PDB file of C-alpha atoms in Angstrom:
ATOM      1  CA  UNK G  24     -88.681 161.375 128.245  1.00  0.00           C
ATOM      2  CA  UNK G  25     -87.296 163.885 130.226  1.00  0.00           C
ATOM      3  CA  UNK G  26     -86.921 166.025 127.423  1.00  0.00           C
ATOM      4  CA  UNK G  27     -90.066 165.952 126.493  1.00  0.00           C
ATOM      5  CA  UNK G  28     -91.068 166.641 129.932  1.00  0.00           C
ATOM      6  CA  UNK G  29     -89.039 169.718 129.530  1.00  0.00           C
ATOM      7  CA  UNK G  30     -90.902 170.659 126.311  1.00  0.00           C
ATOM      8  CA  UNK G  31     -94.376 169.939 128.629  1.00  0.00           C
ATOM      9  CA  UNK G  32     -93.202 172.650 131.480  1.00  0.00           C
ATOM     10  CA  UNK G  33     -91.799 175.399 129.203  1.00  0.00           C
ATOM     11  CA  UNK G  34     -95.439 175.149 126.856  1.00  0.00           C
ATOM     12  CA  UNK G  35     -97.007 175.084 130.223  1.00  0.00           C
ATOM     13  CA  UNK G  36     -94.885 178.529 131.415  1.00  0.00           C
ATOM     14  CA  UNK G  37     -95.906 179.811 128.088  1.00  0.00           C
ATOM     15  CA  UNK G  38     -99.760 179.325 128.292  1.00  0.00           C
ATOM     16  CA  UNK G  39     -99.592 180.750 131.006  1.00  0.00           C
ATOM     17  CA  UNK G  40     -97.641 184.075 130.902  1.00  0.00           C
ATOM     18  CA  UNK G  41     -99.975 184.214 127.322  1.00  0.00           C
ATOM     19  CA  UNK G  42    -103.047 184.148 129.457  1.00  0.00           C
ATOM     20  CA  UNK G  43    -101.774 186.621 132.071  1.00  0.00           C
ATOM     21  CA  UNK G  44    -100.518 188.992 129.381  1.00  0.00           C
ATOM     22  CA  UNK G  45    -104.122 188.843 127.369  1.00  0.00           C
ATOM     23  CA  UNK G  46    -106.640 188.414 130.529  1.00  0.00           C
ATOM     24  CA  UNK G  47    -104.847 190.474 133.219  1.00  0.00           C
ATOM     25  CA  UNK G  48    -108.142 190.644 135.510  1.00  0.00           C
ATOM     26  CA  UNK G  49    -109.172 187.251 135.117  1.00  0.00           C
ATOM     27  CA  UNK G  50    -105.425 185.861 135.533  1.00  0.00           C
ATOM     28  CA  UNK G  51    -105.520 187.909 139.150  1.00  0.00           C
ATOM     29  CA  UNK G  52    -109.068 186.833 139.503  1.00  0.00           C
ATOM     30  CA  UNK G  53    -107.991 183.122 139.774  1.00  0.00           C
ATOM     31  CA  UNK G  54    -105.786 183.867 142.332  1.00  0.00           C
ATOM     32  CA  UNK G  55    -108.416 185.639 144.145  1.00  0.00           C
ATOM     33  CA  UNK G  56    -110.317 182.970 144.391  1.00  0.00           C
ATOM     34  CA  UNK G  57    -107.572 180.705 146.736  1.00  0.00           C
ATOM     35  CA  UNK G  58    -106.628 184.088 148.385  1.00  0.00           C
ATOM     36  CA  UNK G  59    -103.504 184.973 147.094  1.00  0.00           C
ATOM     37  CA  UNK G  60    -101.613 186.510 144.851  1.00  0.00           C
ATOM     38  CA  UNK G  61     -99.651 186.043 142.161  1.00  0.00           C
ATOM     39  CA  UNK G  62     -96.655 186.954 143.791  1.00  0.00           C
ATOM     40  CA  UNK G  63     -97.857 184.335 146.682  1.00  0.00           C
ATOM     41  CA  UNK G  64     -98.400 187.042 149.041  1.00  0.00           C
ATOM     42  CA  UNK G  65    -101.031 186.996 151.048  1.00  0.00           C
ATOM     43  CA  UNK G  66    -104.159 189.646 150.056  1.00  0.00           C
ATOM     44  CA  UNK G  67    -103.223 191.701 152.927  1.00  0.00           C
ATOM     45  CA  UNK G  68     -99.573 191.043 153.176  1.00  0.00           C
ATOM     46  CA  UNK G  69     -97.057 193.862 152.044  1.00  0.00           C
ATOM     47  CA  UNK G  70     -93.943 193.126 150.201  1.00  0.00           C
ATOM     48  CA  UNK G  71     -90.234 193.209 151.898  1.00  0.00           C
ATOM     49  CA  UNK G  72     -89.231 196.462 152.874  1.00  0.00           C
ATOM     50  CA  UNK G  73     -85.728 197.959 153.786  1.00  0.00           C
ATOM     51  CA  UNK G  74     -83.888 201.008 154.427  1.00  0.00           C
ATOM     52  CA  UNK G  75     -80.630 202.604 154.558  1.00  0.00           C
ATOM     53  CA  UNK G  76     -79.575 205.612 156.199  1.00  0.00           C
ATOM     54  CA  UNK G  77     -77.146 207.946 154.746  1.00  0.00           C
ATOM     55  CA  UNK G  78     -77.323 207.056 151.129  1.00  0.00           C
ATOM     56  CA  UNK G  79     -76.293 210.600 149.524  1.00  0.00           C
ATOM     57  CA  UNK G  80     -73.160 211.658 151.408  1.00  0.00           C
ATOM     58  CA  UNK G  81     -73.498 214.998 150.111  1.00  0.00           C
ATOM     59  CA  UNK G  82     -77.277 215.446 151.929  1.00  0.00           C
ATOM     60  CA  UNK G  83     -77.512 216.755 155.362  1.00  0.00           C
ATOM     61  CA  UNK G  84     -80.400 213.480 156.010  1.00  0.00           C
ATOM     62  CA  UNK G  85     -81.144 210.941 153.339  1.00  0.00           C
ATOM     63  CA  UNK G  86     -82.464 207.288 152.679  1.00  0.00           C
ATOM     64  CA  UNK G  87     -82.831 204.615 150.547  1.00  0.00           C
ATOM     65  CA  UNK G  88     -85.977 203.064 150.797  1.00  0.00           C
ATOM     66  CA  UNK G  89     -87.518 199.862 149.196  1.00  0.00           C
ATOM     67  CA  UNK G  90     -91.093 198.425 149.381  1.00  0.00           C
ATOM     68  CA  UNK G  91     -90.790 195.080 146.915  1.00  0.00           C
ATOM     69  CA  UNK G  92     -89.341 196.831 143.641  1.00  0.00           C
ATOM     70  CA  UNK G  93     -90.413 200.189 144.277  1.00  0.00           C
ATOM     71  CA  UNK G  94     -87.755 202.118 145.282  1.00  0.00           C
ATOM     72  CA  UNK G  95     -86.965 205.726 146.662  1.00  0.00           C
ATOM     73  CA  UNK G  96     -84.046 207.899 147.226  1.00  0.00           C
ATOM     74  CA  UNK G  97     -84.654 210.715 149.465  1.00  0.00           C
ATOM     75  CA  UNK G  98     -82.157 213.842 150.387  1.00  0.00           C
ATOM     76  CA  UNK G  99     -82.273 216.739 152.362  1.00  0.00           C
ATOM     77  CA  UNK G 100     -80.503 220.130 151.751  1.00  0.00           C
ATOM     78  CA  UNK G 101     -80.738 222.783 154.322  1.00  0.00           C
ATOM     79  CA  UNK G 102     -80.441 226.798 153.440  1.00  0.00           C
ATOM     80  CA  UNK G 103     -80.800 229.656 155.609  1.00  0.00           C
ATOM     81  CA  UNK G 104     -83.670 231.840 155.122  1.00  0.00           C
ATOM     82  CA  UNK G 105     -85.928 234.637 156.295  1.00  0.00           C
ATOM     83  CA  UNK G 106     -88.728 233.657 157.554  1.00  0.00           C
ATOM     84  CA  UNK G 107     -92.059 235.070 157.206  1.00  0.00           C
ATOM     85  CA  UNK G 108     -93.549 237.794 158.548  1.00  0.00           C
ATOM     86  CA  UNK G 109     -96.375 235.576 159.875  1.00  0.00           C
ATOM     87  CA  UNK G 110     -94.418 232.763 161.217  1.00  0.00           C
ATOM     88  CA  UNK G 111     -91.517 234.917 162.321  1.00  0.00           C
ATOM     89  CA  UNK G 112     -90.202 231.859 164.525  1.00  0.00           C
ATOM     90  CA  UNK G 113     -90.939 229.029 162.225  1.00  0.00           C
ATOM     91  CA  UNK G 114     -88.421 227.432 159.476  1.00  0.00           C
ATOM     92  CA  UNK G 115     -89.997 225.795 155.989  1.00  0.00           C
ATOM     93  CA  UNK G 116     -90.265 222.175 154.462  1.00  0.00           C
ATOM     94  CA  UNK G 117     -90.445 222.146 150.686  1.00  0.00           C
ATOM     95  CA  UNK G 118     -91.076 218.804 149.438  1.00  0.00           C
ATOM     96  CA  UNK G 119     -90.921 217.930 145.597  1.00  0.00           C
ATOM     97  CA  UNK G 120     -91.278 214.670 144.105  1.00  0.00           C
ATOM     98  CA  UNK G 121     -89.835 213.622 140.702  1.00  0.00           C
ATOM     99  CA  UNK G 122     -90.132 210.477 138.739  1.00  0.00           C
ATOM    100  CA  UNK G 123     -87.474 210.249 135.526  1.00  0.00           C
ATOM    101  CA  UNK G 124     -87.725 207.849 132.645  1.00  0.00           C
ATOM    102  CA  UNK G 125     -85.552 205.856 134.332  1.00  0.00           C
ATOM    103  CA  UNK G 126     -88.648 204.233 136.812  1.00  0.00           C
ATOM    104  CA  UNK G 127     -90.815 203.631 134.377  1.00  0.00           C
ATOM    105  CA  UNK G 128     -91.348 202.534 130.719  1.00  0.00           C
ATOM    106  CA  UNK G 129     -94.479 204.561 131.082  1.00  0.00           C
ATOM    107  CA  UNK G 130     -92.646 207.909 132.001  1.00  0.00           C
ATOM    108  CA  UNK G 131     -91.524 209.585 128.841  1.00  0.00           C
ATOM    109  CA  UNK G 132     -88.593 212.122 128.954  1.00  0.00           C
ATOM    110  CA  UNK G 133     -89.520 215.108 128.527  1.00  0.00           C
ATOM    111  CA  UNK G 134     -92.853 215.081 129.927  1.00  0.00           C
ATOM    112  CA  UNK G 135     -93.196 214.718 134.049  1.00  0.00           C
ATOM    113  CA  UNK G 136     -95.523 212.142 134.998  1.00  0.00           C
ATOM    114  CA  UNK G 137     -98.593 213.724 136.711  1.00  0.00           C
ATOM    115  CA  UNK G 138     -98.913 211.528 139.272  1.00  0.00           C
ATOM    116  CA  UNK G 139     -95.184 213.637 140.451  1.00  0.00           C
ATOM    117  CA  UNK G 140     -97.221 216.795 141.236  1.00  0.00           C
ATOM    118  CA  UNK G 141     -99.932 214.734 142.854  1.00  0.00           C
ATOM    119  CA  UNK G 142     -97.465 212.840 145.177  1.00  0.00           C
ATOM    120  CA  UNK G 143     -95.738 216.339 145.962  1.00  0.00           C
ATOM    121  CA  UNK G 144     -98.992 217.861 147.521  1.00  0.00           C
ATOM    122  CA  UNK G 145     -99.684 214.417 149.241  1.00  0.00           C
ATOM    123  CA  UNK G 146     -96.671 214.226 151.656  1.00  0.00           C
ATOM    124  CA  UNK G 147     -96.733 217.961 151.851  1.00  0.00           C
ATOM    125  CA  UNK G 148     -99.993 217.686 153.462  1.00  0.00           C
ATOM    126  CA  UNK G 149     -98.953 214.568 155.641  1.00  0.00           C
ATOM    127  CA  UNK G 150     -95.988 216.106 157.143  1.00  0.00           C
ATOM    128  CA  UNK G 151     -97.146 219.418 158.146  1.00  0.00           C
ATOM    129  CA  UNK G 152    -100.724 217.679 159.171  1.00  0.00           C
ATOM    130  CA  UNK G 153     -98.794 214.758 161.314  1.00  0.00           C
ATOM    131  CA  UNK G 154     -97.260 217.453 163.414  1.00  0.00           C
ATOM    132  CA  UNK G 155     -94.009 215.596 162.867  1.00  0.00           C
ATOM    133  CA  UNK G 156     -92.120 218.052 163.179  1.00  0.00           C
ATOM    134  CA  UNK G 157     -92.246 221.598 164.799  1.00  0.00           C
ATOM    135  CA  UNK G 158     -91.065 224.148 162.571  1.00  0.00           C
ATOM    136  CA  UNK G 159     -90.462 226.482 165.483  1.00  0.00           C
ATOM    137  CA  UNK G 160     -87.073 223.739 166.077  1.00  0.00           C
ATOM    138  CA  UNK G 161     -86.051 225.577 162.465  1.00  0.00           C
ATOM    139  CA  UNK G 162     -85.578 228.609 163.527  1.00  0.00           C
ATOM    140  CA  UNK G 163     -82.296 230.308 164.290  1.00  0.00           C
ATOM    141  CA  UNK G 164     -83.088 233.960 165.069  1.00  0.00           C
ATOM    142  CA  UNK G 165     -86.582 235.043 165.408  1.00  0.00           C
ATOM    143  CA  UNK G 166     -87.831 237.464 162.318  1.00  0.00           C
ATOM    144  CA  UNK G 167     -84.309 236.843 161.051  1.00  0.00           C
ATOM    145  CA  UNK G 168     -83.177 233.318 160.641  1.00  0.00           C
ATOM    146  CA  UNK G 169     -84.496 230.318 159.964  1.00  0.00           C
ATOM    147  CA  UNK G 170     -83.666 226.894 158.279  1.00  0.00           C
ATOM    148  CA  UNK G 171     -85.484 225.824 154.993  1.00  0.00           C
ATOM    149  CA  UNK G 172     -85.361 222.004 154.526  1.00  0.00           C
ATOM    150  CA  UNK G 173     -85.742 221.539 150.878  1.00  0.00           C
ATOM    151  CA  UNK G 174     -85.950 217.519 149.966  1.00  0.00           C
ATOM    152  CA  UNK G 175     -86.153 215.993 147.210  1.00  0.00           C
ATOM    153  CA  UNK G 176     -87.553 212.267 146.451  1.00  0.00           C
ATOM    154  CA  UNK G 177     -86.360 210.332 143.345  1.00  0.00           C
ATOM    155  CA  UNK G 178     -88.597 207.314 142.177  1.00  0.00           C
ATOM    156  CA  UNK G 179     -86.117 204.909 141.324  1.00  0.00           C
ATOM    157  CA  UNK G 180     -88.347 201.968 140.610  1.00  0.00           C
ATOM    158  CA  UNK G 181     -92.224 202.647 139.818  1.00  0.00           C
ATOM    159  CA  UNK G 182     -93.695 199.388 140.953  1.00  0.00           C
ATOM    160  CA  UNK G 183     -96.570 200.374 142.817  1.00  0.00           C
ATOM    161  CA  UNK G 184     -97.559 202.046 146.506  1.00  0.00           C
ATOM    162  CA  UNK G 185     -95.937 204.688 145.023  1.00  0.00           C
ATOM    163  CA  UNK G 186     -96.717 207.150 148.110  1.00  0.00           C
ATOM    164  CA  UNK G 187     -96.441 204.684 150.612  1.00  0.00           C
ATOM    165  CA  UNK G 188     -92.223 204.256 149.892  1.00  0.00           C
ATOM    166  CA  UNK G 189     -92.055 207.946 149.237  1.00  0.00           C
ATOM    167  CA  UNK G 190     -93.139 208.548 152.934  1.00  0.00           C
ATOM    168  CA  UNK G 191     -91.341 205.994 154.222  1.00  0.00           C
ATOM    169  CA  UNK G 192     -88.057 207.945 152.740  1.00  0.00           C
ATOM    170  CA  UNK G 193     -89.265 210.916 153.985  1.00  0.00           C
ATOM    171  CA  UNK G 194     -89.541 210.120 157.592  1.00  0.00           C
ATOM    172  CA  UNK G 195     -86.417 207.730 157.237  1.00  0.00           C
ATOM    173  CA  UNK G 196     -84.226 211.027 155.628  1.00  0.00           C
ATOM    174  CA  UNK G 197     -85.720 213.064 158.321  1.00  0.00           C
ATOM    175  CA  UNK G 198     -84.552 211.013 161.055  1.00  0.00           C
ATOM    176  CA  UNK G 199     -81.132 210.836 159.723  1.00  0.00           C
ATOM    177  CA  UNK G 200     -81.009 214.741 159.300  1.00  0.00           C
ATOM    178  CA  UNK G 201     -77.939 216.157 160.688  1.00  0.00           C
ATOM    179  CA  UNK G 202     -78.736 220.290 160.982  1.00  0.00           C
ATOM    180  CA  UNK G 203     -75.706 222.367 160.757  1.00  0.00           C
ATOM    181  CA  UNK G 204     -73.752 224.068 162.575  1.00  0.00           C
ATOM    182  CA  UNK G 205     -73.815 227.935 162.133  1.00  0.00           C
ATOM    183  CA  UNK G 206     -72.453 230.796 164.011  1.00  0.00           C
ATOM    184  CA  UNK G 207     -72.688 234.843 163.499  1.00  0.00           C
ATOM    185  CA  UNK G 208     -70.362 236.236 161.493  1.00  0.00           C
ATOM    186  CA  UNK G 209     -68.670 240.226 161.993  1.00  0.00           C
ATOM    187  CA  UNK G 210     -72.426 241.623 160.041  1.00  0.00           C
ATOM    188  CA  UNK G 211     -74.205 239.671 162.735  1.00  0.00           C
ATOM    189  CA  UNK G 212     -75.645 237.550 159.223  1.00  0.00           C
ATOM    190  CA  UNK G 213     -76.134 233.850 159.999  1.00  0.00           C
ATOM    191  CA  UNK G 214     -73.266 231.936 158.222  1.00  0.00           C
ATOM    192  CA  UNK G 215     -72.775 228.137 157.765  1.00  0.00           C
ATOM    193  CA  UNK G 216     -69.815 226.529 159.860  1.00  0.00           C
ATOM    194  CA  UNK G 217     -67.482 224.749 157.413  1.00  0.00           C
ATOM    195  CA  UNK G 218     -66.421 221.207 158.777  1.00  0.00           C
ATOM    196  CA  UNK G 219     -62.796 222.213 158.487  1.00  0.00           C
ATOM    197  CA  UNK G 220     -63.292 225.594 161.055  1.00  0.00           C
ATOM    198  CA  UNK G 221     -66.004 223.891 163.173  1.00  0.00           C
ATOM    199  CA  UNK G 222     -63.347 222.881 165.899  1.00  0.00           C
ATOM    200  CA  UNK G 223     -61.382 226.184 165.632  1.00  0.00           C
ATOM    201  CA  UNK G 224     -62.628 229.060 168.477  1.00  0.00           C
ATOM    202  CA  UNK G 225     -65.151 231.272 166.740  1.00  0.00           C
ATOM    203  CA  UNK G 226     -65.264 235.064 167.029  1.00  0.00           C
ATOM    204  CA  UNK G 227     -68.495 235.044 168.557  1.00  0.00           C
ATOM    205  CA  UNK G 228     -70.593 232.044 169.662  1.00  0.00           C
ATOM    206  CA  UNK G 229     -72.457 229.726 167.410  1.00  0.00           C
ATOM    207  CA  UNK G 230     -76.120 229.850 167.232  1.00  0.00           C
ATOM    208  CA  UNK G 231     -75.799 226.092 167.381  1.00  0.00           C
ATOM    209  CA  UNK G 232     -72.608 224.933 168.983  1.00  0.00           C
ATOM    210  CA  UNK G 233     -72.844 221.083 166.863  1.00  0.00           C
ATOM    211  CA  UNK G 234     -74.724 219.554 164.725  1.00  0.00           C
ATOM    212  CA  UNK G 235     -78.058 218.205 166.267  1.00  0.00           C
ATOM    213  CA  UNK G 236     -80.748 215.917 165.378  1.00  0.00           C
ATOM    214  CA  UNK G 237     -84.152 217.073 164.116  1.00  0.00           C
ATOM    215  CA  UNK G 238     -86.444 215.647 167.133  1.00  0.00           C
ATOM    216  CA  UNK G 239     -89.854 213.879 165.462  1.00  0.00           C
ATOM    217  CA  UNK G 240     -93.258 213.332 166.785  1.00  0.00           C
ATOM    218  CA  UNK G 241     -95.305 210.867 165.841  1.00  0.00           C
ATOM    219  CA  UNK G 242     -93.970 210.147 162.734  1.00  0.00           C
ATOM    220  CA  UNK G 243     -96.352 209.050 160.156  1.00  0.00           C
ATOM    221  CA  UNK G 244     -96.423 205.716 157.942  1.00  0.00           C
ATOM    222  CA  UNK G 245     -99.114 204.819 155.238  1.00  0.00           C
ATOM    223  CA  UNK G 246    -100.621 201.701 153.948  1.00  0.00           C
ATOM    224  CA  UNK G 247    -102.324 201.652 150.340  1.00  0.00           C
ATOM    225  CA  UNK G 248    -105.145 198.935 149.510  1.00  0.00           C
ATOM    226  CA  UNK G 249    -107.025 198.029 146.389  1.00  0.00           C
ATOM    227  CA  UNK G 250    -110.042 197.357 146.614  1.00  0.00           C
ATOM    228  CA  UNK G 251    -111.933 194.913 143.939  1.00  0.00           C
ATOM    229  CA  UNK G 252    -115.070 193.544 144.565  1.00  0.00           C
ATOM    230  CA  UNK G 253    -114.863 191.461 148.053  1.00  0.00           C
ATOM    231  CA  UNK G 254    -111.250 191.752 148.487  1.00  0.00           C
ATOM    232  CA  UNK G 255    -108.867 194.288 149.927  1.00  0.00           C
ATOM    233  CA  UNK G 256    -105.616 194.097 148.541  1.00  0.00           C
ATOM    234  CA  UNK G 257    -102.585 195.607 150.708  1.00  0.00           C
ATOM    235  CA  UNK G 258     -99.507 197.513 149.259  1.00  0.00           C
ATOM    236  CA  UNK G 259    -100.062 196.877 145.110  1.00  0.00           C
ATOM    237  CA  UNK G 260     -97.706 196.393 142.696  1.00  0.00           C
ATOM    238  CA  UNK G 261     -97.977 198.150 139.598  1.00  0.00           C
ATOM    239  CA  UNK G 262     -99.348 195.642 137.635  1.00  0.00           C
ATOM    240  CA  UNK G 263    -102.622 195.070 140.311  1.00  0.00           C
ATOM    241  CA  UNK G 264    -102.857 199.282 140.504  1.00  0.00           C
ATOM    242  CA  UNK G 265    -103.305 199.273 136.997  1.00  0.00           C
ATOM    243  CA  UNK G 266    -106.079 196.246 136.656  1.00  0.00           C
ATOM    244  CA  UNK G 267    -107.822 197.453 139.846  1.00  0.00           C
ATOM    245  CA  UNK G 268    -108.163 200.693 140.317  1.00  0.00           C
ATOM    246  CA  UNK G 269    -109.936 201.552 143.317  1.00  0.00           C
ATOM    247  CA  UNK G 270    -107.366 202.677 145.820  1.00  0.00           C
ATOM    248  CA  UNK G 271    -107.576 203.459 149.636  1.00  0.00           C
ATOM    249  CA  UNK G 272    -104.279 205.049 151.085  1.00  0.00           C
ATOM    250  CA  UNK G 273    -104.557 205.154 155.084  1.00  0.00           C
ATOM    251  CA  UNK G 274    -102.020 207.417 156.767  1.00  0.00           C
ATOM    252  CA  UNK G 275    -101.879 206.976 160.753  1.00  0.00           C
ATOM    253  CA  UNK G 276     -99.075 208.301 162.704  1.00  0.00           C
ATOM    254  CA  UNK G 277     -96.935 206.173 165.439  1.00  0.00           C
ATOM    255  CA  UNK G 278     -99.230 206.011 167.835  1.00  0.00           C
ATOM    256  CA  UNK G 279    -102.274 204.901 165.450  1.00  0.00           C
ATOM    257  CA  UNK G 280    -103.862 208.145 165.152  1.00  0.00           C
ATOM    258  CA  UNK G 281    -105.223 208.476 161.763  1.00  0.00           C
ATOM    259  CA  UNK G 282    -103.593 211.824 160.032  1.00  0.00           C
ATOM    260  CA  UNK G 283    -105.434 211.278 156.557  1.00  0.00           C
ATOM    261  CA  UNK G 284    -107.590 208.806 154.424  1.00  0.00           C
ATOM    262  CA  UNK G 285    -107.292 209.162 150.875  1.00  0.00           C
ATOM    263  CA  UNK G 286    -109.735 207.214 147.908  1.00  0.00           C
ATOM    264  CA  UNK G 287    -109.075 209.131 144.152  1.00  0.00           C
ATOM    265  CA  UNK G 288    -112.420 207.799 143.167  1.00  0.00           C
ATOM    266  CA  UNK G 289    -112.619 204.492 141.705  1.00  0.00           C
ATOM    267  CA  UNK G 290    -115.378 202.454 140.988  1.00  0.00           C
ATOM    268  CA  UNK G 291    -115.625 200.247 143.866  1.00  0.00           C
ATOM    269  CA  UNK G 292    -117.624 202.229 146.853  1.00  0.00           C
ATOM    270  CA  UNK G 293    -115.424 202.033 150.119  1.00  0.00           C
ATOM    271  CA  UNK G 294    -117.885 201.647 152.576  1.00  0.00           C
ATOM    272  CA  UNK G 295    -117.465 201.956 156.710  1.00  0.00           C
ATOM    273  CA  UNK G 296    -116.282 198.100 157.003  1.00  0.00           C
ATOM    274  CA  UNK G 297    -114.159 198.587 154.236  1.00  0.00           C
ATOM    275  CA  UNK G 298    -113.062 201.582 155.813  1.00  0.00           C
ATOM    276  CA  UNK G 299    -112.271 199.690 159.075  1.00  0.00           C
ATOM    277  CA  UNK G 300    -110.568 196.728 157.499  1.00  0.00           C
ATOM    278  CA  UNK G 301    -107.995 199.153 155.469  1.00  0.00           C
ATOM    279  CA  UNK G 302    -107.477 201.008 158.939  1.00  0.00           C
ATOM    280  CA  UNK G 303    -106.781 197.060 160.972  1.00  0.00           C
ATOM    281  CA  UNK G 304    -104.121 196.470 158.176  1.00  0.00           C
ATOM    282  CA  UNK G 305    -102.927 199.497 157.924  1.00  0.00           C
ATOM    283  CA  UNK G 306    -101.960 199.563 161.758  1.00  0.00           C
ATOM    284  CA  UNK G 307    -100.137 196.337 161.582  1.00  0.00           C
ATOM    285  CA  UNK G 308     -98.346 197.721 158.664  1.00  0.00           C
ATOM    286  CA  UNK G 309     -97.560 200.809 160.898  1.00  0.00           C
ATOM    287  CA  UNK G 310     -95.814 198.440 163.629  1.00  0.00           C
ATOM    288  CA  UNK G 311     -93.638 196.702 160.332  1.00  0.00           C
ATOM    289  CA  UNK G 312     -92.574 199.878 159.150  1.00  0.00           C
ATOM    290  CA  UNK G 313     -91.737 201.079 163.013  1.00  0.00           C
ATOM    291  CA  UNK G 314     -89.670 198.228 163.132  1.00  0.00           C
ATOM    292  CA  UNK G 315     -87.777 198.395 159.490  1.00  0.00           C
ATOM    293  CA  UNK G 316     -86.994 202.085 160.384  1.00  0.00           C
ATOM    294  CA  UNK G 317     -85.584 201.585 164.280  1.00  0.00           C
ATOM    295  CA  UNK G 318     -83.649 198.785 162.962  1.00  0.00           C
ATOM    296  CA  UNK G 319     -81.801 201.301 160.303  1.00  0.00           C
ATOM    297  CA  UNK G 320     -81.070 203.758 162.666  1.00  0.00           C
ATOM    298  CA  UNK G 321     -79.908 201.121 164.889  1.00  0.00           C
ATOM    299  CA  UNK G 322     -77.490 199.873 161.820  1.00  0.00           C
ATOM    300  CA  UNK G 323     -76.280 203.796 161.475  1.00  0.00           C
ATOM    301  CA  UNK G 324     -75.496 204.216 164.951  1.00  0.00           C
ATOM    302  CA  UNK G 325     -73.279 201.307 164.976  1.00  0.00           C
ATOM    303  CA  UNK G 326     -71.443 202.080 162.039  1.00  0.00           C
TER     304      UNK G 326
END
């Protein structure tokens, strides 16, 4: 009997992934209907999230960061530079995105997913919009010196809100980021401090005598909903993004200030309640990811 009981269940398990596999929309729509989701989240839930501070020992500022399955690694290199001629006392933040086979089965090698380039330009935007940070902090030596912040953001695990963890990373890598410590050297050029001379008295004095933290205003956080029919849908997995795929990606900054609101088209019309309910969720999701992110530099500080 219990055997055969067994038999029932697994036949059950069966029909069942059959009909989600071969009526995606009307699987999800089901679930709709009782509001929830397959996952049993709630429709404007987002998944577990976690970071971790100092993940690439080699990076001046990095972090792991993890929304459900989706999963970024972000690191930060710093380089000396000139600046420009029209921001003589302002460094540079250059921001690339890259997403290797390994995240997706729909990434091929070979060929860089477009979404990549999209992503890129997105948190470029957001970061220099947000005012997080003041690029006049970059600068060493005014029309001579300044610090270019080049990071880089690997998609580990393409499971949906694809921007969302990206941004987390960024701001999380950005809070760990440790600038150098750099001094003149007998040319009067701007030379990096190696750790092993940076307690040994220098020939002249250092630009900046330790390493300091990069200080952050405001930083911003972003919540992406899907919209389908009646229902708003926070932080998608990849499976819902590519059923329903009208998207809404709020950005607000710590103190609930919206810094950008983003809808690639889509054939569900976002209209100004629609508008309003992404923006309630998206603030709560602000205050979860404020929370995630002071706990992890709470958990680096200690260690």
């Amino acid at each position: 009997m219990a055997a055969a009981n067994g038999s029932s269940d697994l036949y059950s398990e069966m029909e069942v992934d059959a009909f989600r596999r071969l009526f995606p929309l009307r699987y999800h729509e089901q679930h709709l209907l009782k509001s929830v989701r397959p996952d049993a989240r709630k429709l404007g839930s987002a998944r577990d999230t976690t970071l971790a501070l100092g993940a690439v020992a080699s990076a001046e500022g990095s972090a792991l960061a993890k929304i459900g399955s989706t999963t970024m690694l972000a690191a930060i290199k710093m380089e000396i530079m000139t600046p420009t001629v029209e921001c003589p006392d302002e460094g540079s933040i250059a921001i690339e995105f890259h997403m290797p086979p390994i995240c997706s089965p729909l990434v091929r090698p070979g060929r860089p997913a477009e979404v990549a380039s999209v992503i890129s330009k997105q948190l470029s935007d957001t970061i220099l919009s947000s005012g997080m940070i003041d690029l006049k902090e970059l600068c060493l030596v005014g029309g001579k010196a300044a610090w270019m912040a080049y990071l880089d953001i690997y998609c580990l695990d393409a499971d949906g809100s694809l921007f969302d963890a990206a941004l987390l990373s960024t701001v999380a890598a950005f809070s760990h980021l440790n600038i150098p410590v750099v001094s003149l050297n007998e040319d009067g050029r701007i030379v990096l401090v190696s750790e092993d001379n940076i307690q040994l008295k220098l020939e002249k004095q250092p630009v900046n005598t330790e390493k300091r933290k990069l200080k952050l205003n405001s930083p911003p956080f972003s919540l992406t909903c899907l919209l389908h029919k009646n229902y708003i849908l926070a932080d998608p997995t990849a499976e819902e993004e590519s059923i329903m795929e009208t998207a809404v990606t709020v950005v607000l900054d710590s103190s609930y200030q919206l810094v950008s609101l983003y809808k690639p088209g889509g054939p569900v019309h976002a209209h100004t309640s629609v508008i309003q309910d992404c923006v309630a969720l998206a603030k709560r999701r602000v205050k979860e990811l404020q929370s995630v992110l002071n706990e992890a530099i709470s958990d680096m500080e200690v260690e």
